[in-house]
Coordinates of C-alpha atoms in Angstrom, one line a residue:
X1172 CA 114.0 38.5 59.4
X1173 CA 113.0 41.9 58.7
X1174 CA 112.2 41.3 54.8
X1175 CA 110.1 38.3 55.9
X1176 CA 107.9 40.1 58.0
X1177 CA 108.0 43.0 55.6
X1178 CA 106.4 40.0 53.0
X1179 CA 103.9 38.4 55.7
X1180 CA 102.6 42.1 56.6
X1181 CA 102.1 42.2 52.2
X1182 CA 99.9 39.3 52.3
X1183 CA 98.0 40.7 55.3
X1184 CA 97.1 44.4 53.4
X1185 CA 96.4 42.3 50.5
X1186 CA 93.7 41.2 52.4
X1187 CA 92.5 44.4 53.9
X1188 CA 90.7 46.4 51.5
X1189 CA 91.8 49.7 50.6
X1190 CA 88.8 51.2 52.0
X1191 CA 89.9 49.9 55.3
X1192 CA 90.0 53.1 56.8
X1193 CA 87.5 54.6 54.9
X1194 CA 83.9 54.1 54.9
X1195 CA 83.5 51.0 53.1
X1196 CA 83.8 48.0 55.8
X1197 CA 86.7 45.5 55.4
X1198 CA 84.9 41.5 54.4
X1199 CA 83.9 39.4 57.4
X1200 CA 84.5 36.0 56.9
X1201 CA 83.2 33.2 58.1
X1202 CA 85.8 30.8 59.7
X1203 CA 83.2 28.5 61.7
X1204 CA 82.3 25.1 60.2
X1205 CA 79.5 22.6 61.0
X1206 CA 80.4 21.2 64.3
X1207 CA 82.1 17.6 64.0
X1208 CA 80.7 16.6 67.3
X1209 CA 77.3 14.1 66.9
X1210 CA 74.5 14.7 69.3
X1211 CA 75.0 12.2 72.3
X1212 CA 78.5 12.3 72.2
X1213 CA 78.8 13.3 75.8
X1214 CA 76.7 10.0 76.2
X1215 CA 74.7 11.8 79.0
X1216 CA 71.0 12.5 79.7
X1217 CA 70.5 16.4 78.0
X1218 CA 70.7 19.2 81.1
X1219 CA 68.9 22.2 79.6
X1220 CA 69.0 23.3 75.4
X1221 CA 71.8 22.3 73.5
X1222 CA 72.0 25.0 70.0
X1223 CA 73.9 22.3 67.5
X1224 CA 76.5 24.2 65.7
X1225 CA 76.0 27.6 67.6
X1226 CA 79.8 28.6 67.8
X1227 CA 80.6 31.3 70.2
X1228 CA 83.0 33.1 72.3
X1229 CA 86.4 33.1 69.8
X1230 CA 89.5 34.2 70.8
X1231 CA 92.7 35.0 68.2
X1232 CA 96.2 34.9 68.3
X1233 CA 98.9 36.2 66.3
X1234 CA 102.5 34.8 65.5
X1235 CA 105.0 37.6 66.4
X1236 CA 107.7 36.5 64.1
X1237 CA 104.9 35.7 61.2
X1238 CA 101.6 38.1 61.2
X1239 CA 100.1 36.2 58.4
X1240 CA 100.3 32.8 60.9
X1241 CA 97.0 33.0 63.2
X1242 CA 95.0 31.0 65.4
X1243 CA 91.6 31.5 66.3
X1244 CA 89.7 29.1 69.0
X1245 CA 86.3 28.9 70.2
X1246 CA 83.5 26.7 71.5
X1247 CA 80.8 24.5 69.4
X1248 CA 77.4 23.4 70.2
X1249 CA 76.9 26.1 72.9
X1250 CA 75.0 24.7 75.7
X1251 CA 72.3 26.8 77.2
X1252 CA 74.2 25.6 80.9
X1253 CA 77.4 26.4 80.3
X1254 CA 79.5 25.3 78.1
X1255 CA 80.0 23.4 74.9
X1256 CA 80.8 19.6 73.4
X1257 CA 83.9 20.9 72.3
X1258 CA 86.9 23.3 71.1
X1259 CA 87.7 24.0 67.2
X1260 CA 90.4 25.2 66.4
X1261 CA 91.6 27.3 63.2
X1262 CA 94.8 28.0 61.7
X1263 CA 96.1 30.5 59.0
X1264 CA 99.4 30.2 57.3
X1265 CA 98.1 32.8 54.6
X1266 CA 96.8 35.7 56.4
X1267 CA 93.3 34.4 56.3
X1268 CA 93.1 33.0 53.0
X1269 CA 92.7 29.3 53.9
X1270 CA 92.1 28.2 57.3
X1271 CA 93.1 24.3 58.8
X1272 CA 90.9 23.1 61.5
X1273 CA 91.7 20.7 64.3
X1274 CA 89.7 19.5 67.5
X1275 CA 91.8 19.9 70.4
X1276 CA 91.7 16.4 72.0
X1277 CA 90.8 15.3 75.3
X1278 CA 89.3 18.7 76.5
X1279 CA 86.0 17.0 76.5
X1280 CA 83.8 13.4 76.2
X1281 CA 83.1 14.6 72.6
X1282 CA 87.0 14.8 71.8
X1283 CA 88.0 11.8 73.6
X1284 CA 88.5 13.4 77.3
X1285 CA 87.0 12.3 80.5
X1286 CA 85.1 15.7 80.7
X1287 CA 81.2 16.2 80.0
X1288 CA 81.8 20.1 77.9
X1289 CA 84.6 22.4 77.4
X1290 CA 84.6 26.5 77.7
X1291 CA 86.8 29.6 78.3
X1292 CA 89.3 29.0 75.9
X1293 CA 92.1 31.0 75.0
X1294 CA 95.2 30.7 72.6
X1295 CA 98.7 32.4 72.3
X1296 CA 102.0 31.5 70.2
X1297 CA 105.3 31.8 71.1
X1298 CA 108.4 33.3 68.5
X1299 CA 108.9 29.9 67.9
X1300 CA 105.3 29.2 66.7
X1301 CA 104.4 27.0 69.3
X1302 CA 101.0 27.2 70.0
X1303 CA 99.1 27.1 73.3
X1304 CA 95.4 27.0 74.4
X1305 CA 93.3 26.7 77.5
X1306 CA 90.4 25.1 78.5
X1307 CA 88.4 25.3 81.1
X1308 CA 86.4 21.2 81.1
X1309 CA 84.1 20.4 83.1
X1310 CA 81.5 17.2 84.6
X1311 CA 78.9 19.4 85.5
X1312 CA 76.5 21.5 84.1
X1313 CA 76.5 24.3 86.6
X1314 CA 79.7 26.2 87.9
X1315 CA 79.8 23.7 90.7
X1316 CA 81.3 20.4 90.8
X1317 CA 84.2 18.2 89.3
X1318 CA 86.3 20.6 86.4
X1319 CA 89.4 21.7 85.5
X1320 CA 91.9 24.1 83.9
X1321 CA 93.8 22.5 80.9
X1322 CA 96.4 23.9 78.4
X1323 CA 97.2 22.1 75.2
X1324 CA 99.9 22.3 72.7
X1325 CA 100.4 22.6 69.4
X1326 CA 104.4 22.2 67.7
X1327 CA 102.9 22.2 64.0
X1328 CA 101.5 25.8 64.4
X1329 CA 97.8 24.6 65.0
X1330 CA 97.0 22.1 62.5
X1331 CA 97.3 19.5 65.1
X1332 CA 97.1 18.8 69.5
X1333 CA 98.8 17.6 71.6
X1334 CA 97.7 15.5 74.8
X1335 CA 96.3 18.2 77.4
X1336 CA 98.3 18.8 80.6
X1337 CA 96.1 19.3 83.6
X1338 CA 97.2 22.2 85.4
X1339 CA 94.7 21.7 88.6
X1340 CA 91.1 20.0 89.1
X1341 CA 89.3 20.4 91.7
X1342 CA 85.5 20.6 93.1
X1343 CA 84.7 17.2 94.5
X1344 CA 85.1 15.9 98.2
X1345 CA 88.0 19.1 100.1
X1346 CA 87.8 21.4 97.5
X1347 CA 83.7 20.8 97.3
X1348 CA 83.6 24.7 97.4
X1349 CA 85.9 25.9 95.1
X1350 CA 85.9 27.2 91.3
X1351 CA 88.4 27.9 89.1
X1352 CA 87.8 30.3 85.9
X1353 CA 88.3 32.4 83.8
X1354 CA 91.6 31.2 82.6
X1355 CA 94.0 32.9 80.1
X1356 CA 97.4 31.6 78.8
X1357 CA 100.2 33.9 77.8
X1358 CA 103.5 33.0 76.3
X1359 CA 106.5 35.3 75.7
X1360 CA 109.0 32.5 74.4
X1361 CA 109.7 29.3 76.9
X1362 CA 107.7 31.0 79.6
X1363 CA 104.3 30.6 79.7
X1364 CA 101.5 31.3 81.8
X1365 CA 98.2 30.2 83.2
X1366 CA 96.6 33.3 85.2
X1367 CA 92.7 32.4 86.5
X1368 CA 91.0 32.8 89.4
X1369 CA 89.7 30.5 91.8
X1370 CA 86.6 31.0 93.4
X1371 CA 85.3 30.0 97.0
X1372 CA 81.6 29.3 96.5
X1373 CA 81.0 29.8 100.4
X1374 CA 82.1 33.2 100.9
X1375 CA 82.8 34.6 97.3
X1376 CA 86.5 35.3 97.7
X1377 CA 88.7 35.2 94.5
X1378 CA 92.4 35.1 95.0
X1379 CA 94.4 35.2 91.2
X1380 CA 96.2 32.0 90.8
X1381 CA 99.4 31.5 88.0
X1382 CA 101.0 28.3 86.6
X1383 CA 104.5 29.1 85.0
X1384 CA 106.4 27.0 82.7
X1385 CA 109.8 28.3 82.5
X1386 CA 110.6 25.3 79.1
X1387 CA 108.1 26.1 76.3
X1388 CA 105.2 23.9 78.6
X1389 CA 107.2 20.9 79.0
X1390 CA 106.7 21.5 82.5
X1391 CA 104.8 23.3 85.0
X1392 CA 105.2 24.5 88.3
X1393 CA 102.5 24.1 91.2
X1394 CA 99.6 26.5 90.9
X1395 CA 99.8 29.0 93.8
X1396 CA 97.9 32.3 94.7
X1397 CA 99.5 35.3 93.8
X1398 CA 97.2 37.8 95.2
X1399 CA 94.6 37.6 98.1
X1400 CA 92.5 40.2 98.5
X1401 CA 91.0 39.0 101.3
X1402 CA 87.6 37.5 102.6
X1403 CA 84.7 38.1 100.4
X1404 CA 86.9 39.8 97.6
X1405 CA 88.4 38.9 94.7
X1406 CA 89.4 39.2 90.8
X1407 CA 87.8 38.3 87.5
X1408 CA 88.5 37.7 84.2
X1409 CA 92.4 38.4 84.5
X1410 CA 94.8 39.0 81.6
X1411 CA 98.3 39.4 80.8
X1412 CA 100.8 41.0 78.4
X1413 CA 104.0 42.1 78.7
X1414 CA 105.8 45.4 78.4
X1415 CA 109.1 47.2 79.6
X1416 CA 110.7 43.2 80.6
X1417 CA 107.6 43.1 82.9
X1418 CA 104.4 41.1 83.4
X1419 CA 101.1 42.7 83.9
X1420 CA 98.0 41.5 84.7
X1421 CA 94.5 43.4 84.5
X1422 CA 91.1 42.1 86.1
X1423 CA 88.0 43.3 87.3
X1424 CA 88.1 43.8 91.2
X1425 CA 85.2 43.1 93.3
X1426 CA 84.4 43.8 97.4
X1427 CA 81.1 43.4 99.5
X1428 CA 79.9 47.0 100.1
X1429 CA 78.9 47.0 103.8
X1430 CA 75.6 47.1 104.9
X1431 CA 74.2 45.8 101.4
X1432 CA 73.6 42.7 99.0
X1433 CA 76.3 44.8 96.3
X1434 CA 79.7 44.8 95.6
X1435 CA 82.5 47.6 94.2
X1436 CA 84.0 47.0 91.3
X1437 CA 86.8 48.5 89.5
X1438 CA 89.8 47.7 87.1
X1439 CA 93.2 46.8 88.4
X1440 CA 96.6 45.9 87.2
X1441 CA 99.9 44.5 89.2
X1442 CA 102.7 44.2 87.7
X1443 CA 105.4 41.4 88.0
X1444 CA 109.3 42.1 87.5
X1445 CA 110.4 38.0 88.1
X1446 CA 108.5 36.0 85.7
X1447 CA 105.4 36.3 88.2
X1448 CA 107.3 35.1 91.3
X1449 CA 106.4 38.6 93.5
X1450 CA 103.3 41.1 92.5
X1451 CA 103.1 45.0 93.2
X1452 CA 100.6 46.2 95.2
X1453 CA 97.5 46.3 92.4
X1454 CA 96.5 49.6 90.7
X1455 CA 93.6 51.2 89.9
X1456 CA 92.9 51.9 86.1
X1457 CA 89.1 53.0 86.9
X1458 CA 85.8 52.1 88.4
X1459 CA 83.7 50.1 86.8
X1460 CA 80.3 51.9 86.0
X1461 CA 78.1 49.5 83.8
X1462 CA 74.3 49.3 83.2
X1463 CA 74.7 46.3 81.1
X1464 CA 73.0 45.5 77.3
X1465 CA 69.4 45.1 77.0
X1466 CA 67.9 44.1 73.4
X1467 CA 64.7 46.3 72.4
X1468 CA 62.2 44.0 73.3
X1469 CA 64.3 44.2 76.9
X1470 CA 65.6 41.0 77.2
X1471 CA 69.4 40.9 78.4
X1472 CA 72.4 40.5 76.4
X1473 CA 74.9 38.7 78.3
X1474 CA 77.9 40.3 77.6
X1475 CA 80.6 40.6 80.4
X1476 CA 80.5 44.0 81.7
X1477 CA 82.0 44.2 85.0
X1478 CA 83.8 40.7 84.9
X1479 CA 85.9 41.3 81.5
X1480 CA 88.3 44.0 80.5
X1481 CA 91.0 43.9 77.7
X1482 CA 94.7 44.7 77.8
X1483 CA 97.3 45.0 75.3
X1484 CA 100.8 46.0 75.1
X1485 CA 102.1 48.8 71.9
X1486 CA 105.6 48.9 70.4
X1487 CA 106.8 52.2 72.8
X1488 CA 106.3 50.4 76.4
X1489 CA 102.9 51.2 76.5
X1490 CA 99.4 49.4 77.8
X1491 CA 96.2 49.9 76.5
X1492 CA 93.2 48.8 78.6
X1493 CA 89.6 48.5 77.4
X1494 CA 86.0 47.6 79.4
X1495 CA 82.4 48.3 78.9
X1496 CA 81.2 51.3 80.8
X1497 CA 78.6 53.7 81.4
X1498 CA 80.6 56.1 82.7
X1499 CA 80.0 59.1 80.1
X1500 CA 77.1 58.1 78.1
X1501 CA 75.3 57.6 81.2
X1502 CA 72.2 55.2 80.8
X1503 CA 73.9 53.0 78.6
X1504 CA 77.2 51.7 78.8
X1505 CA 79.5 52.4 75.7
X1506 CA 83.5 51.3 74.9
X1507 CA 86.0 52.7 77.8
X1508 CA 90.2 52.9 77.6
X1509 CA 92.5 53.6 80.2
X1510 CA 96.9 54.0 79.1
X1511 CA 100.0 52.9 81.3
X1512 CA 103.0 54.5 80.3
X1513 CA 104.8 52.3 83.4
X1514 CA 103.5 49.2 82.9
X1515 CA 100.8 49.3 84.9
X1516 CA 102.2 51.0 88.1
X1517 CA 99.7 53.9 87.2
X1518 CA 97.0 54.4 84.4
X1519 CA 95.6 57.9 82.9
X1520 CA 92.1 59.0 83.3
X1521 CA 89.6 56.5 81.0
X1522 CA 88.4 57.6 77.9
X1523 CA 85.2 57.1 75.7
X1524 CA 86.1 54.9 72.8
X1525 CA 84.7 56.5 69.8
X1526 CA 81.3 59.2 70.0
X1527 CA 78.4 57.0 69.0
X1528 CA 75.4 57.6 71.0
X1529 CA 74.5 53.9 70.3
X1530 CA 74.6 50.9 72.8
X1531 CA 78.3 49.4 72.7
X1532 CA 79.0 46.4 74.6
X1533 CA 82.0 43.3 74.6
X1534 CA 85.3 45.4 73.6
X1535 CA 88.4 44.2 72.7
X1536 CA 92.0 46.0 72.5
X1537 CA 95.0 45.6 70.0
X1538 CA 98.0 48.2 69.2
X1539 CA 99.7 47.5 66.1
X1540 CA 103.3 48.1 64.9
X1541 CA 103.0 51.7 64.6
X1542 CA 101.5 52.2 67.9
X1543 CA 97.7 52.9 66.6
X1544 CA 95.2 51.3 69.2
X1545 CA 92.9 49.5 67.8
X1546 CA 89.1 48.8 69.3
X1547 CA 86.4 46.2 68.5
X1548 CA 83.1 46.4 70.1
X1549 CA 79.1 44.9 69.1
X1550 CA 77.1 48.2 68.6
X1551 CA 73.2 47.8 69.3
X1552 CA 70.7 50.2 68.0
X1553 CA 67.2 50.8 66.0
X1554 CA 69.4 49.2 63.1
X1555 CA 70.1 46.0 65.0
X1556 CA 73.5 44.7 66.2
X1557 CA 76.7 45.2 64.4
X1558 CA 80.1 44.7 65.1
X1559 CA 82.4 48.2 64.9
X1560 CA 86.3 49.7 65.0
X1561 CA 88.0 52.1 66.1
X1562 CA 91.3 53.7 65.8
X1563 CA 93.1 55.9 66.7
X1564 CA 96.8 57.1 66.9
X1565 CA 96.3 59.6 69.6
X1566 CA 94.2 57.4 72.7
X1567 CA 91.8 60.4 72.1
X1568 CA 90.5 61.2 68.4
X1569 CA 89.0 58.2 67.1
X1570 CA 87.9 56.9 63.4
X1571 CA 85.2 54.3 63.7
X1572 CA 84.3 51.8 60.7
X1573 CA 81.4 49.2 60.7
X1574 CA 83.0 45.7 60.2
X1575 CA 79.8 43.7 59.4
X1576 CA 76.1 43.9 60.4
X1577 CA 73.4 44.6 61.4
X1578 CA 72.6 41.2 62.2
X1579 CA 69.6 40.2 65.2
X1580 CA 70.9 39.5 68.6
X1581 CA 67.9 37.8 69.3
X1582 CA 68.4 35.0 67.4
X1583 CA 71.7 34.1 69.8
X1584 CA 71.5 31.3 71.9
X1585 CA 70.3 32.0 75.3
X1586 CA 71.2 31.1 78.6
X1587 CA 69.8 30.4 82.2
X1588 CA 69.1 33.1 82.9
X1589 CA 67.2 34.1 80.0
X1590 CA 70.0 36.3 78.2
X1591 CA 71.2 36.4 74.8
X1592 CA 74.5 34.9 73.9
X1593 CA 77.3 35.4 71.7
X1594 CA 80.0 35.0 74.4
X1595 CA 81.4 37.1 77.4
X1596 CA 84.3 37.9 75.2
X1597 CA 85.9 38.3 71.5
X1598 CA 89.5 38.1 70.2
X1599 CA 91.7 41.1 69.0
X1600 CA 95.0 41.1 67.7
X1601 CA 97.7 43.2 65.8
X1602 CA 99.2 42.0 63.1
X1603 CA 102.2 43.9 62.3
X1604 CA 100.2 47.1 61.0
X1605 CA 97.4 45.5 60.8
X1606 CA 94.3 44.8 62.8
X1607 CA 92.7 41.2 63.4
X1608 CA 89.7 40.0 64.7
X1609 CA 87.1 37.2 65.4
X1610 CA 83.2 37.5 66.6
X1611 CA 80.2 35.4 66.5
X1612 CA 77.4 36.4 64.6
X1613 CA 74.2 35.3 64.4
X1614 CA 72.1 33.3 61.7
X1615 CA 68.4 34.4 62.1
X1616 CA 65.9 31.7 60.9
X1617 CA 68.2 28.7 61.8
X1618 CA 67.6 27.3 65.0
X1619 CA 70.5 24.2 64.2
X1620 CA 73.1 27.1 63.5
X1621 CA 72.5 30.3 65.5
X1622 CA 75.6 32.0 65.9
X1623 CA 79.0 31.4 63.3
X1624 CA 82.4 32.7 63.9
X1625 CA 83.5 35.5 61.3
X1626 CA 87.1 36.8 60.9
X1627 CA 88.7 40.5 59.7
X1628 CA 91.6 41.9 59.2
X1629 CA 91.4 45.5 58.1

């Protein structure tokens, strides 16, 4: 085993360029192809702009036993709503040589389901190279209304689907006022995990919910609430790892400040020693201080401060946790870590990620083999936006590389509420002592492809 991962890891630096960790950027590539969805295929009346082929909001995951076996996901023909026709899928055997796509099936009308668009996906693989993803699939064009939370499996590494099993849908007739989101899957061999939470619409309180599949996703148990926080609180954008045989999960926290329209937010772990039967008591990592990203003509850039952190787990029983904060650059927000040495029972003070005085917004977290942390982030400045690393050994003395860019934000898709849009999140990973990532970038002066999906491993 050990000389086959020492040979996967060789195809992986062959890859990287030897200026990796210099000041010549690793090669973005583009991993996104023309969507395979037709317009219409939803076979509903249009609900706001549809941006054909505008791919956005990738996730990545890693084999553990194979680094040069990955799997990206991510959603095509954004909607300007919510949403997309679809999932793509794409698979490396190679280390990112050659990449096999599929279309998740049944997540949405476009790929044979019962459901108008598909979003929120997120992928993992087992030891075994079992693959799983979820999707959040919905019948309505607002975060109201008939959805639900899906996972889907692949047993041929990602080249191919399985039939989606449903692990709850709800919004119609009792459950009128409730949304699930946000979903993440995790998978540490034959358990597997579904964390989300699920949203009362009346009062705004988020409880985390968790599936568990204790046979490789055969079978699931009934979802069931984990943590309430109590009226008019809640969690978003949770995510797992796993570290010292225990299971954590990190999320923004959110209560109503009294007296006001506001809420308090901060970033929180609990920590799970039974396969996510019983919880600890949730601790605090840091506030969350965020002015959010505006382009320089002032127009927002969505991108999911104060509802998405990042966590990852290193090869010494340690957690990394990454958000977007304002907290020392002060009228911007930049790249923010916090480190649990306990798995998440306490966290050190955060940390800036990096020293640039520039705009950083979206990050994402890895730690590789050697125990280096590893941080993507977009960077906006006079330059335009670019996409950025940094490492560092230490948690405090960082190296910083530009991966691709400048590219123009503006020419995202946009959303509702007028912002710019290249997702709420990216995907990291480690691969053996390597880093992996995948972004959406934009296309400016194509309206039919706005935004394509770019890979790098450096």
């Amino acid at each position: 085993m050990k000389k086959y991962l020492v040979t996967a890891i060789a195809g992986l630096l062959a890859l990287a360029p030897a200026t990796a960790h210099a000041d010549t950027p690793p090669t973005a590539v583009k991993i996104s192809t023309p969507s395979p969805f037709p317009a219409g295929c939803d076979h509903k009346d249009p609900v706001g702009v549809n941006y054909p082929n505008a791919e956005v909001q990738p996730d990545i995951a890693v084999d553990p036993r194979n680094p040069s076996h990955m799997v990206s996901a991510f959603q095509t023909d954004r909607w300007q709503g919510v949403g997309g026709h679809g999932l793509i899928t794409a698979a490396t055997f190679d280390g990112g040589r050659t990449w096999t796509y599929a279309t998740p099936p049944a997540v949405s009308t476009c790929s044979g389901g019962a459901f108008d668009r598909a979003t929120d996906t997120q992928v993992s693989i087992a030891p075994n190279g079992m693959v799983f993803l979820t999707s959040l699939s919905m019948n309505t064009t607002t975060p109201h209304g008939d959805h639900a939370l899906l996972v889907v499996k692949s047993g041929d590494g990602g080249r191919s689907w399985g039939t989606p099993t449903t692990i709850t849908r709800e919004g119609t007739g009792d459950t009128d006022n409730i949304w699930n989101d946000l979903p993440t899957v995790y998978t540490t061999g034959k358990d597997v995990y579904v964390a989300w939470d699920r949203i009362n619409l009346d009062d705004g309180t988020g409880p985390i919910y968790l599936a568990h599949s204790g046979d490789g996703g055969a079978t699931w148990g009934a979802p069931r609430k984990v943590v309430d926080f109590g009226v008019g609180k809640g969690a978003s954008g949770v995510r797992l790892a796993s570290v010292q045989g225990k299971l954590v999960a990190f999320f923004a926290y959110y209560e109503p400040i009294p007296g006001t329209a506001d809420y308090a937010t901060s970033w929180r772990s609990i920590t799970s020693a039974d396969l996510g039967e019983t919880w600890s008591a949730p601790a605090v990592a840091g506030q969350a201080k965020s002015v959010g990203t505006k382009e320089p003509g002032g127009k927002n850039v969505r991108d999911g401060h104060d509802v998405f952190g990042q966590l990852a787990a290193g090869p010494h029983g340690e957690l990394r946790a990454v958000w977007q904060g304002s907290q020392f650059a002060g009228d911007h927000d930049g790249a923010v870590m916090a480190t649990s040495t306990d798995a998440g029972a306490t966290w050190s003070a955060p940390v800036p990620v990096g020293s640039s005085p520039a705009k950083q917004f979206m990050p994402a977290v890895a730690v590789n083999s050697d125990g280096v942390v590893g941080v993507t982030y977009y960077q906006l400045d006079s330059t335009g936006t670019s996409y950025w690393q940094a490492t560092s050994a230490t948690g405090t003395s960082w190296h910083t590389t530009k991966l691709s860019g400048p590219f123009d934000i503006t020419a995202a898709p946009v959303v509702n509420d007028g912002s710019y849009y290249v997702g709420d999140y990216h995907g990291m990973a480690a691969a053996g002592t390597c880093f992996v990532s995948v972004f959406a970038k934009t296309n400016s002066g194509q309206p039919d492809n706005r935004t394509d999906i770019f890979f790098t491993v450096s």
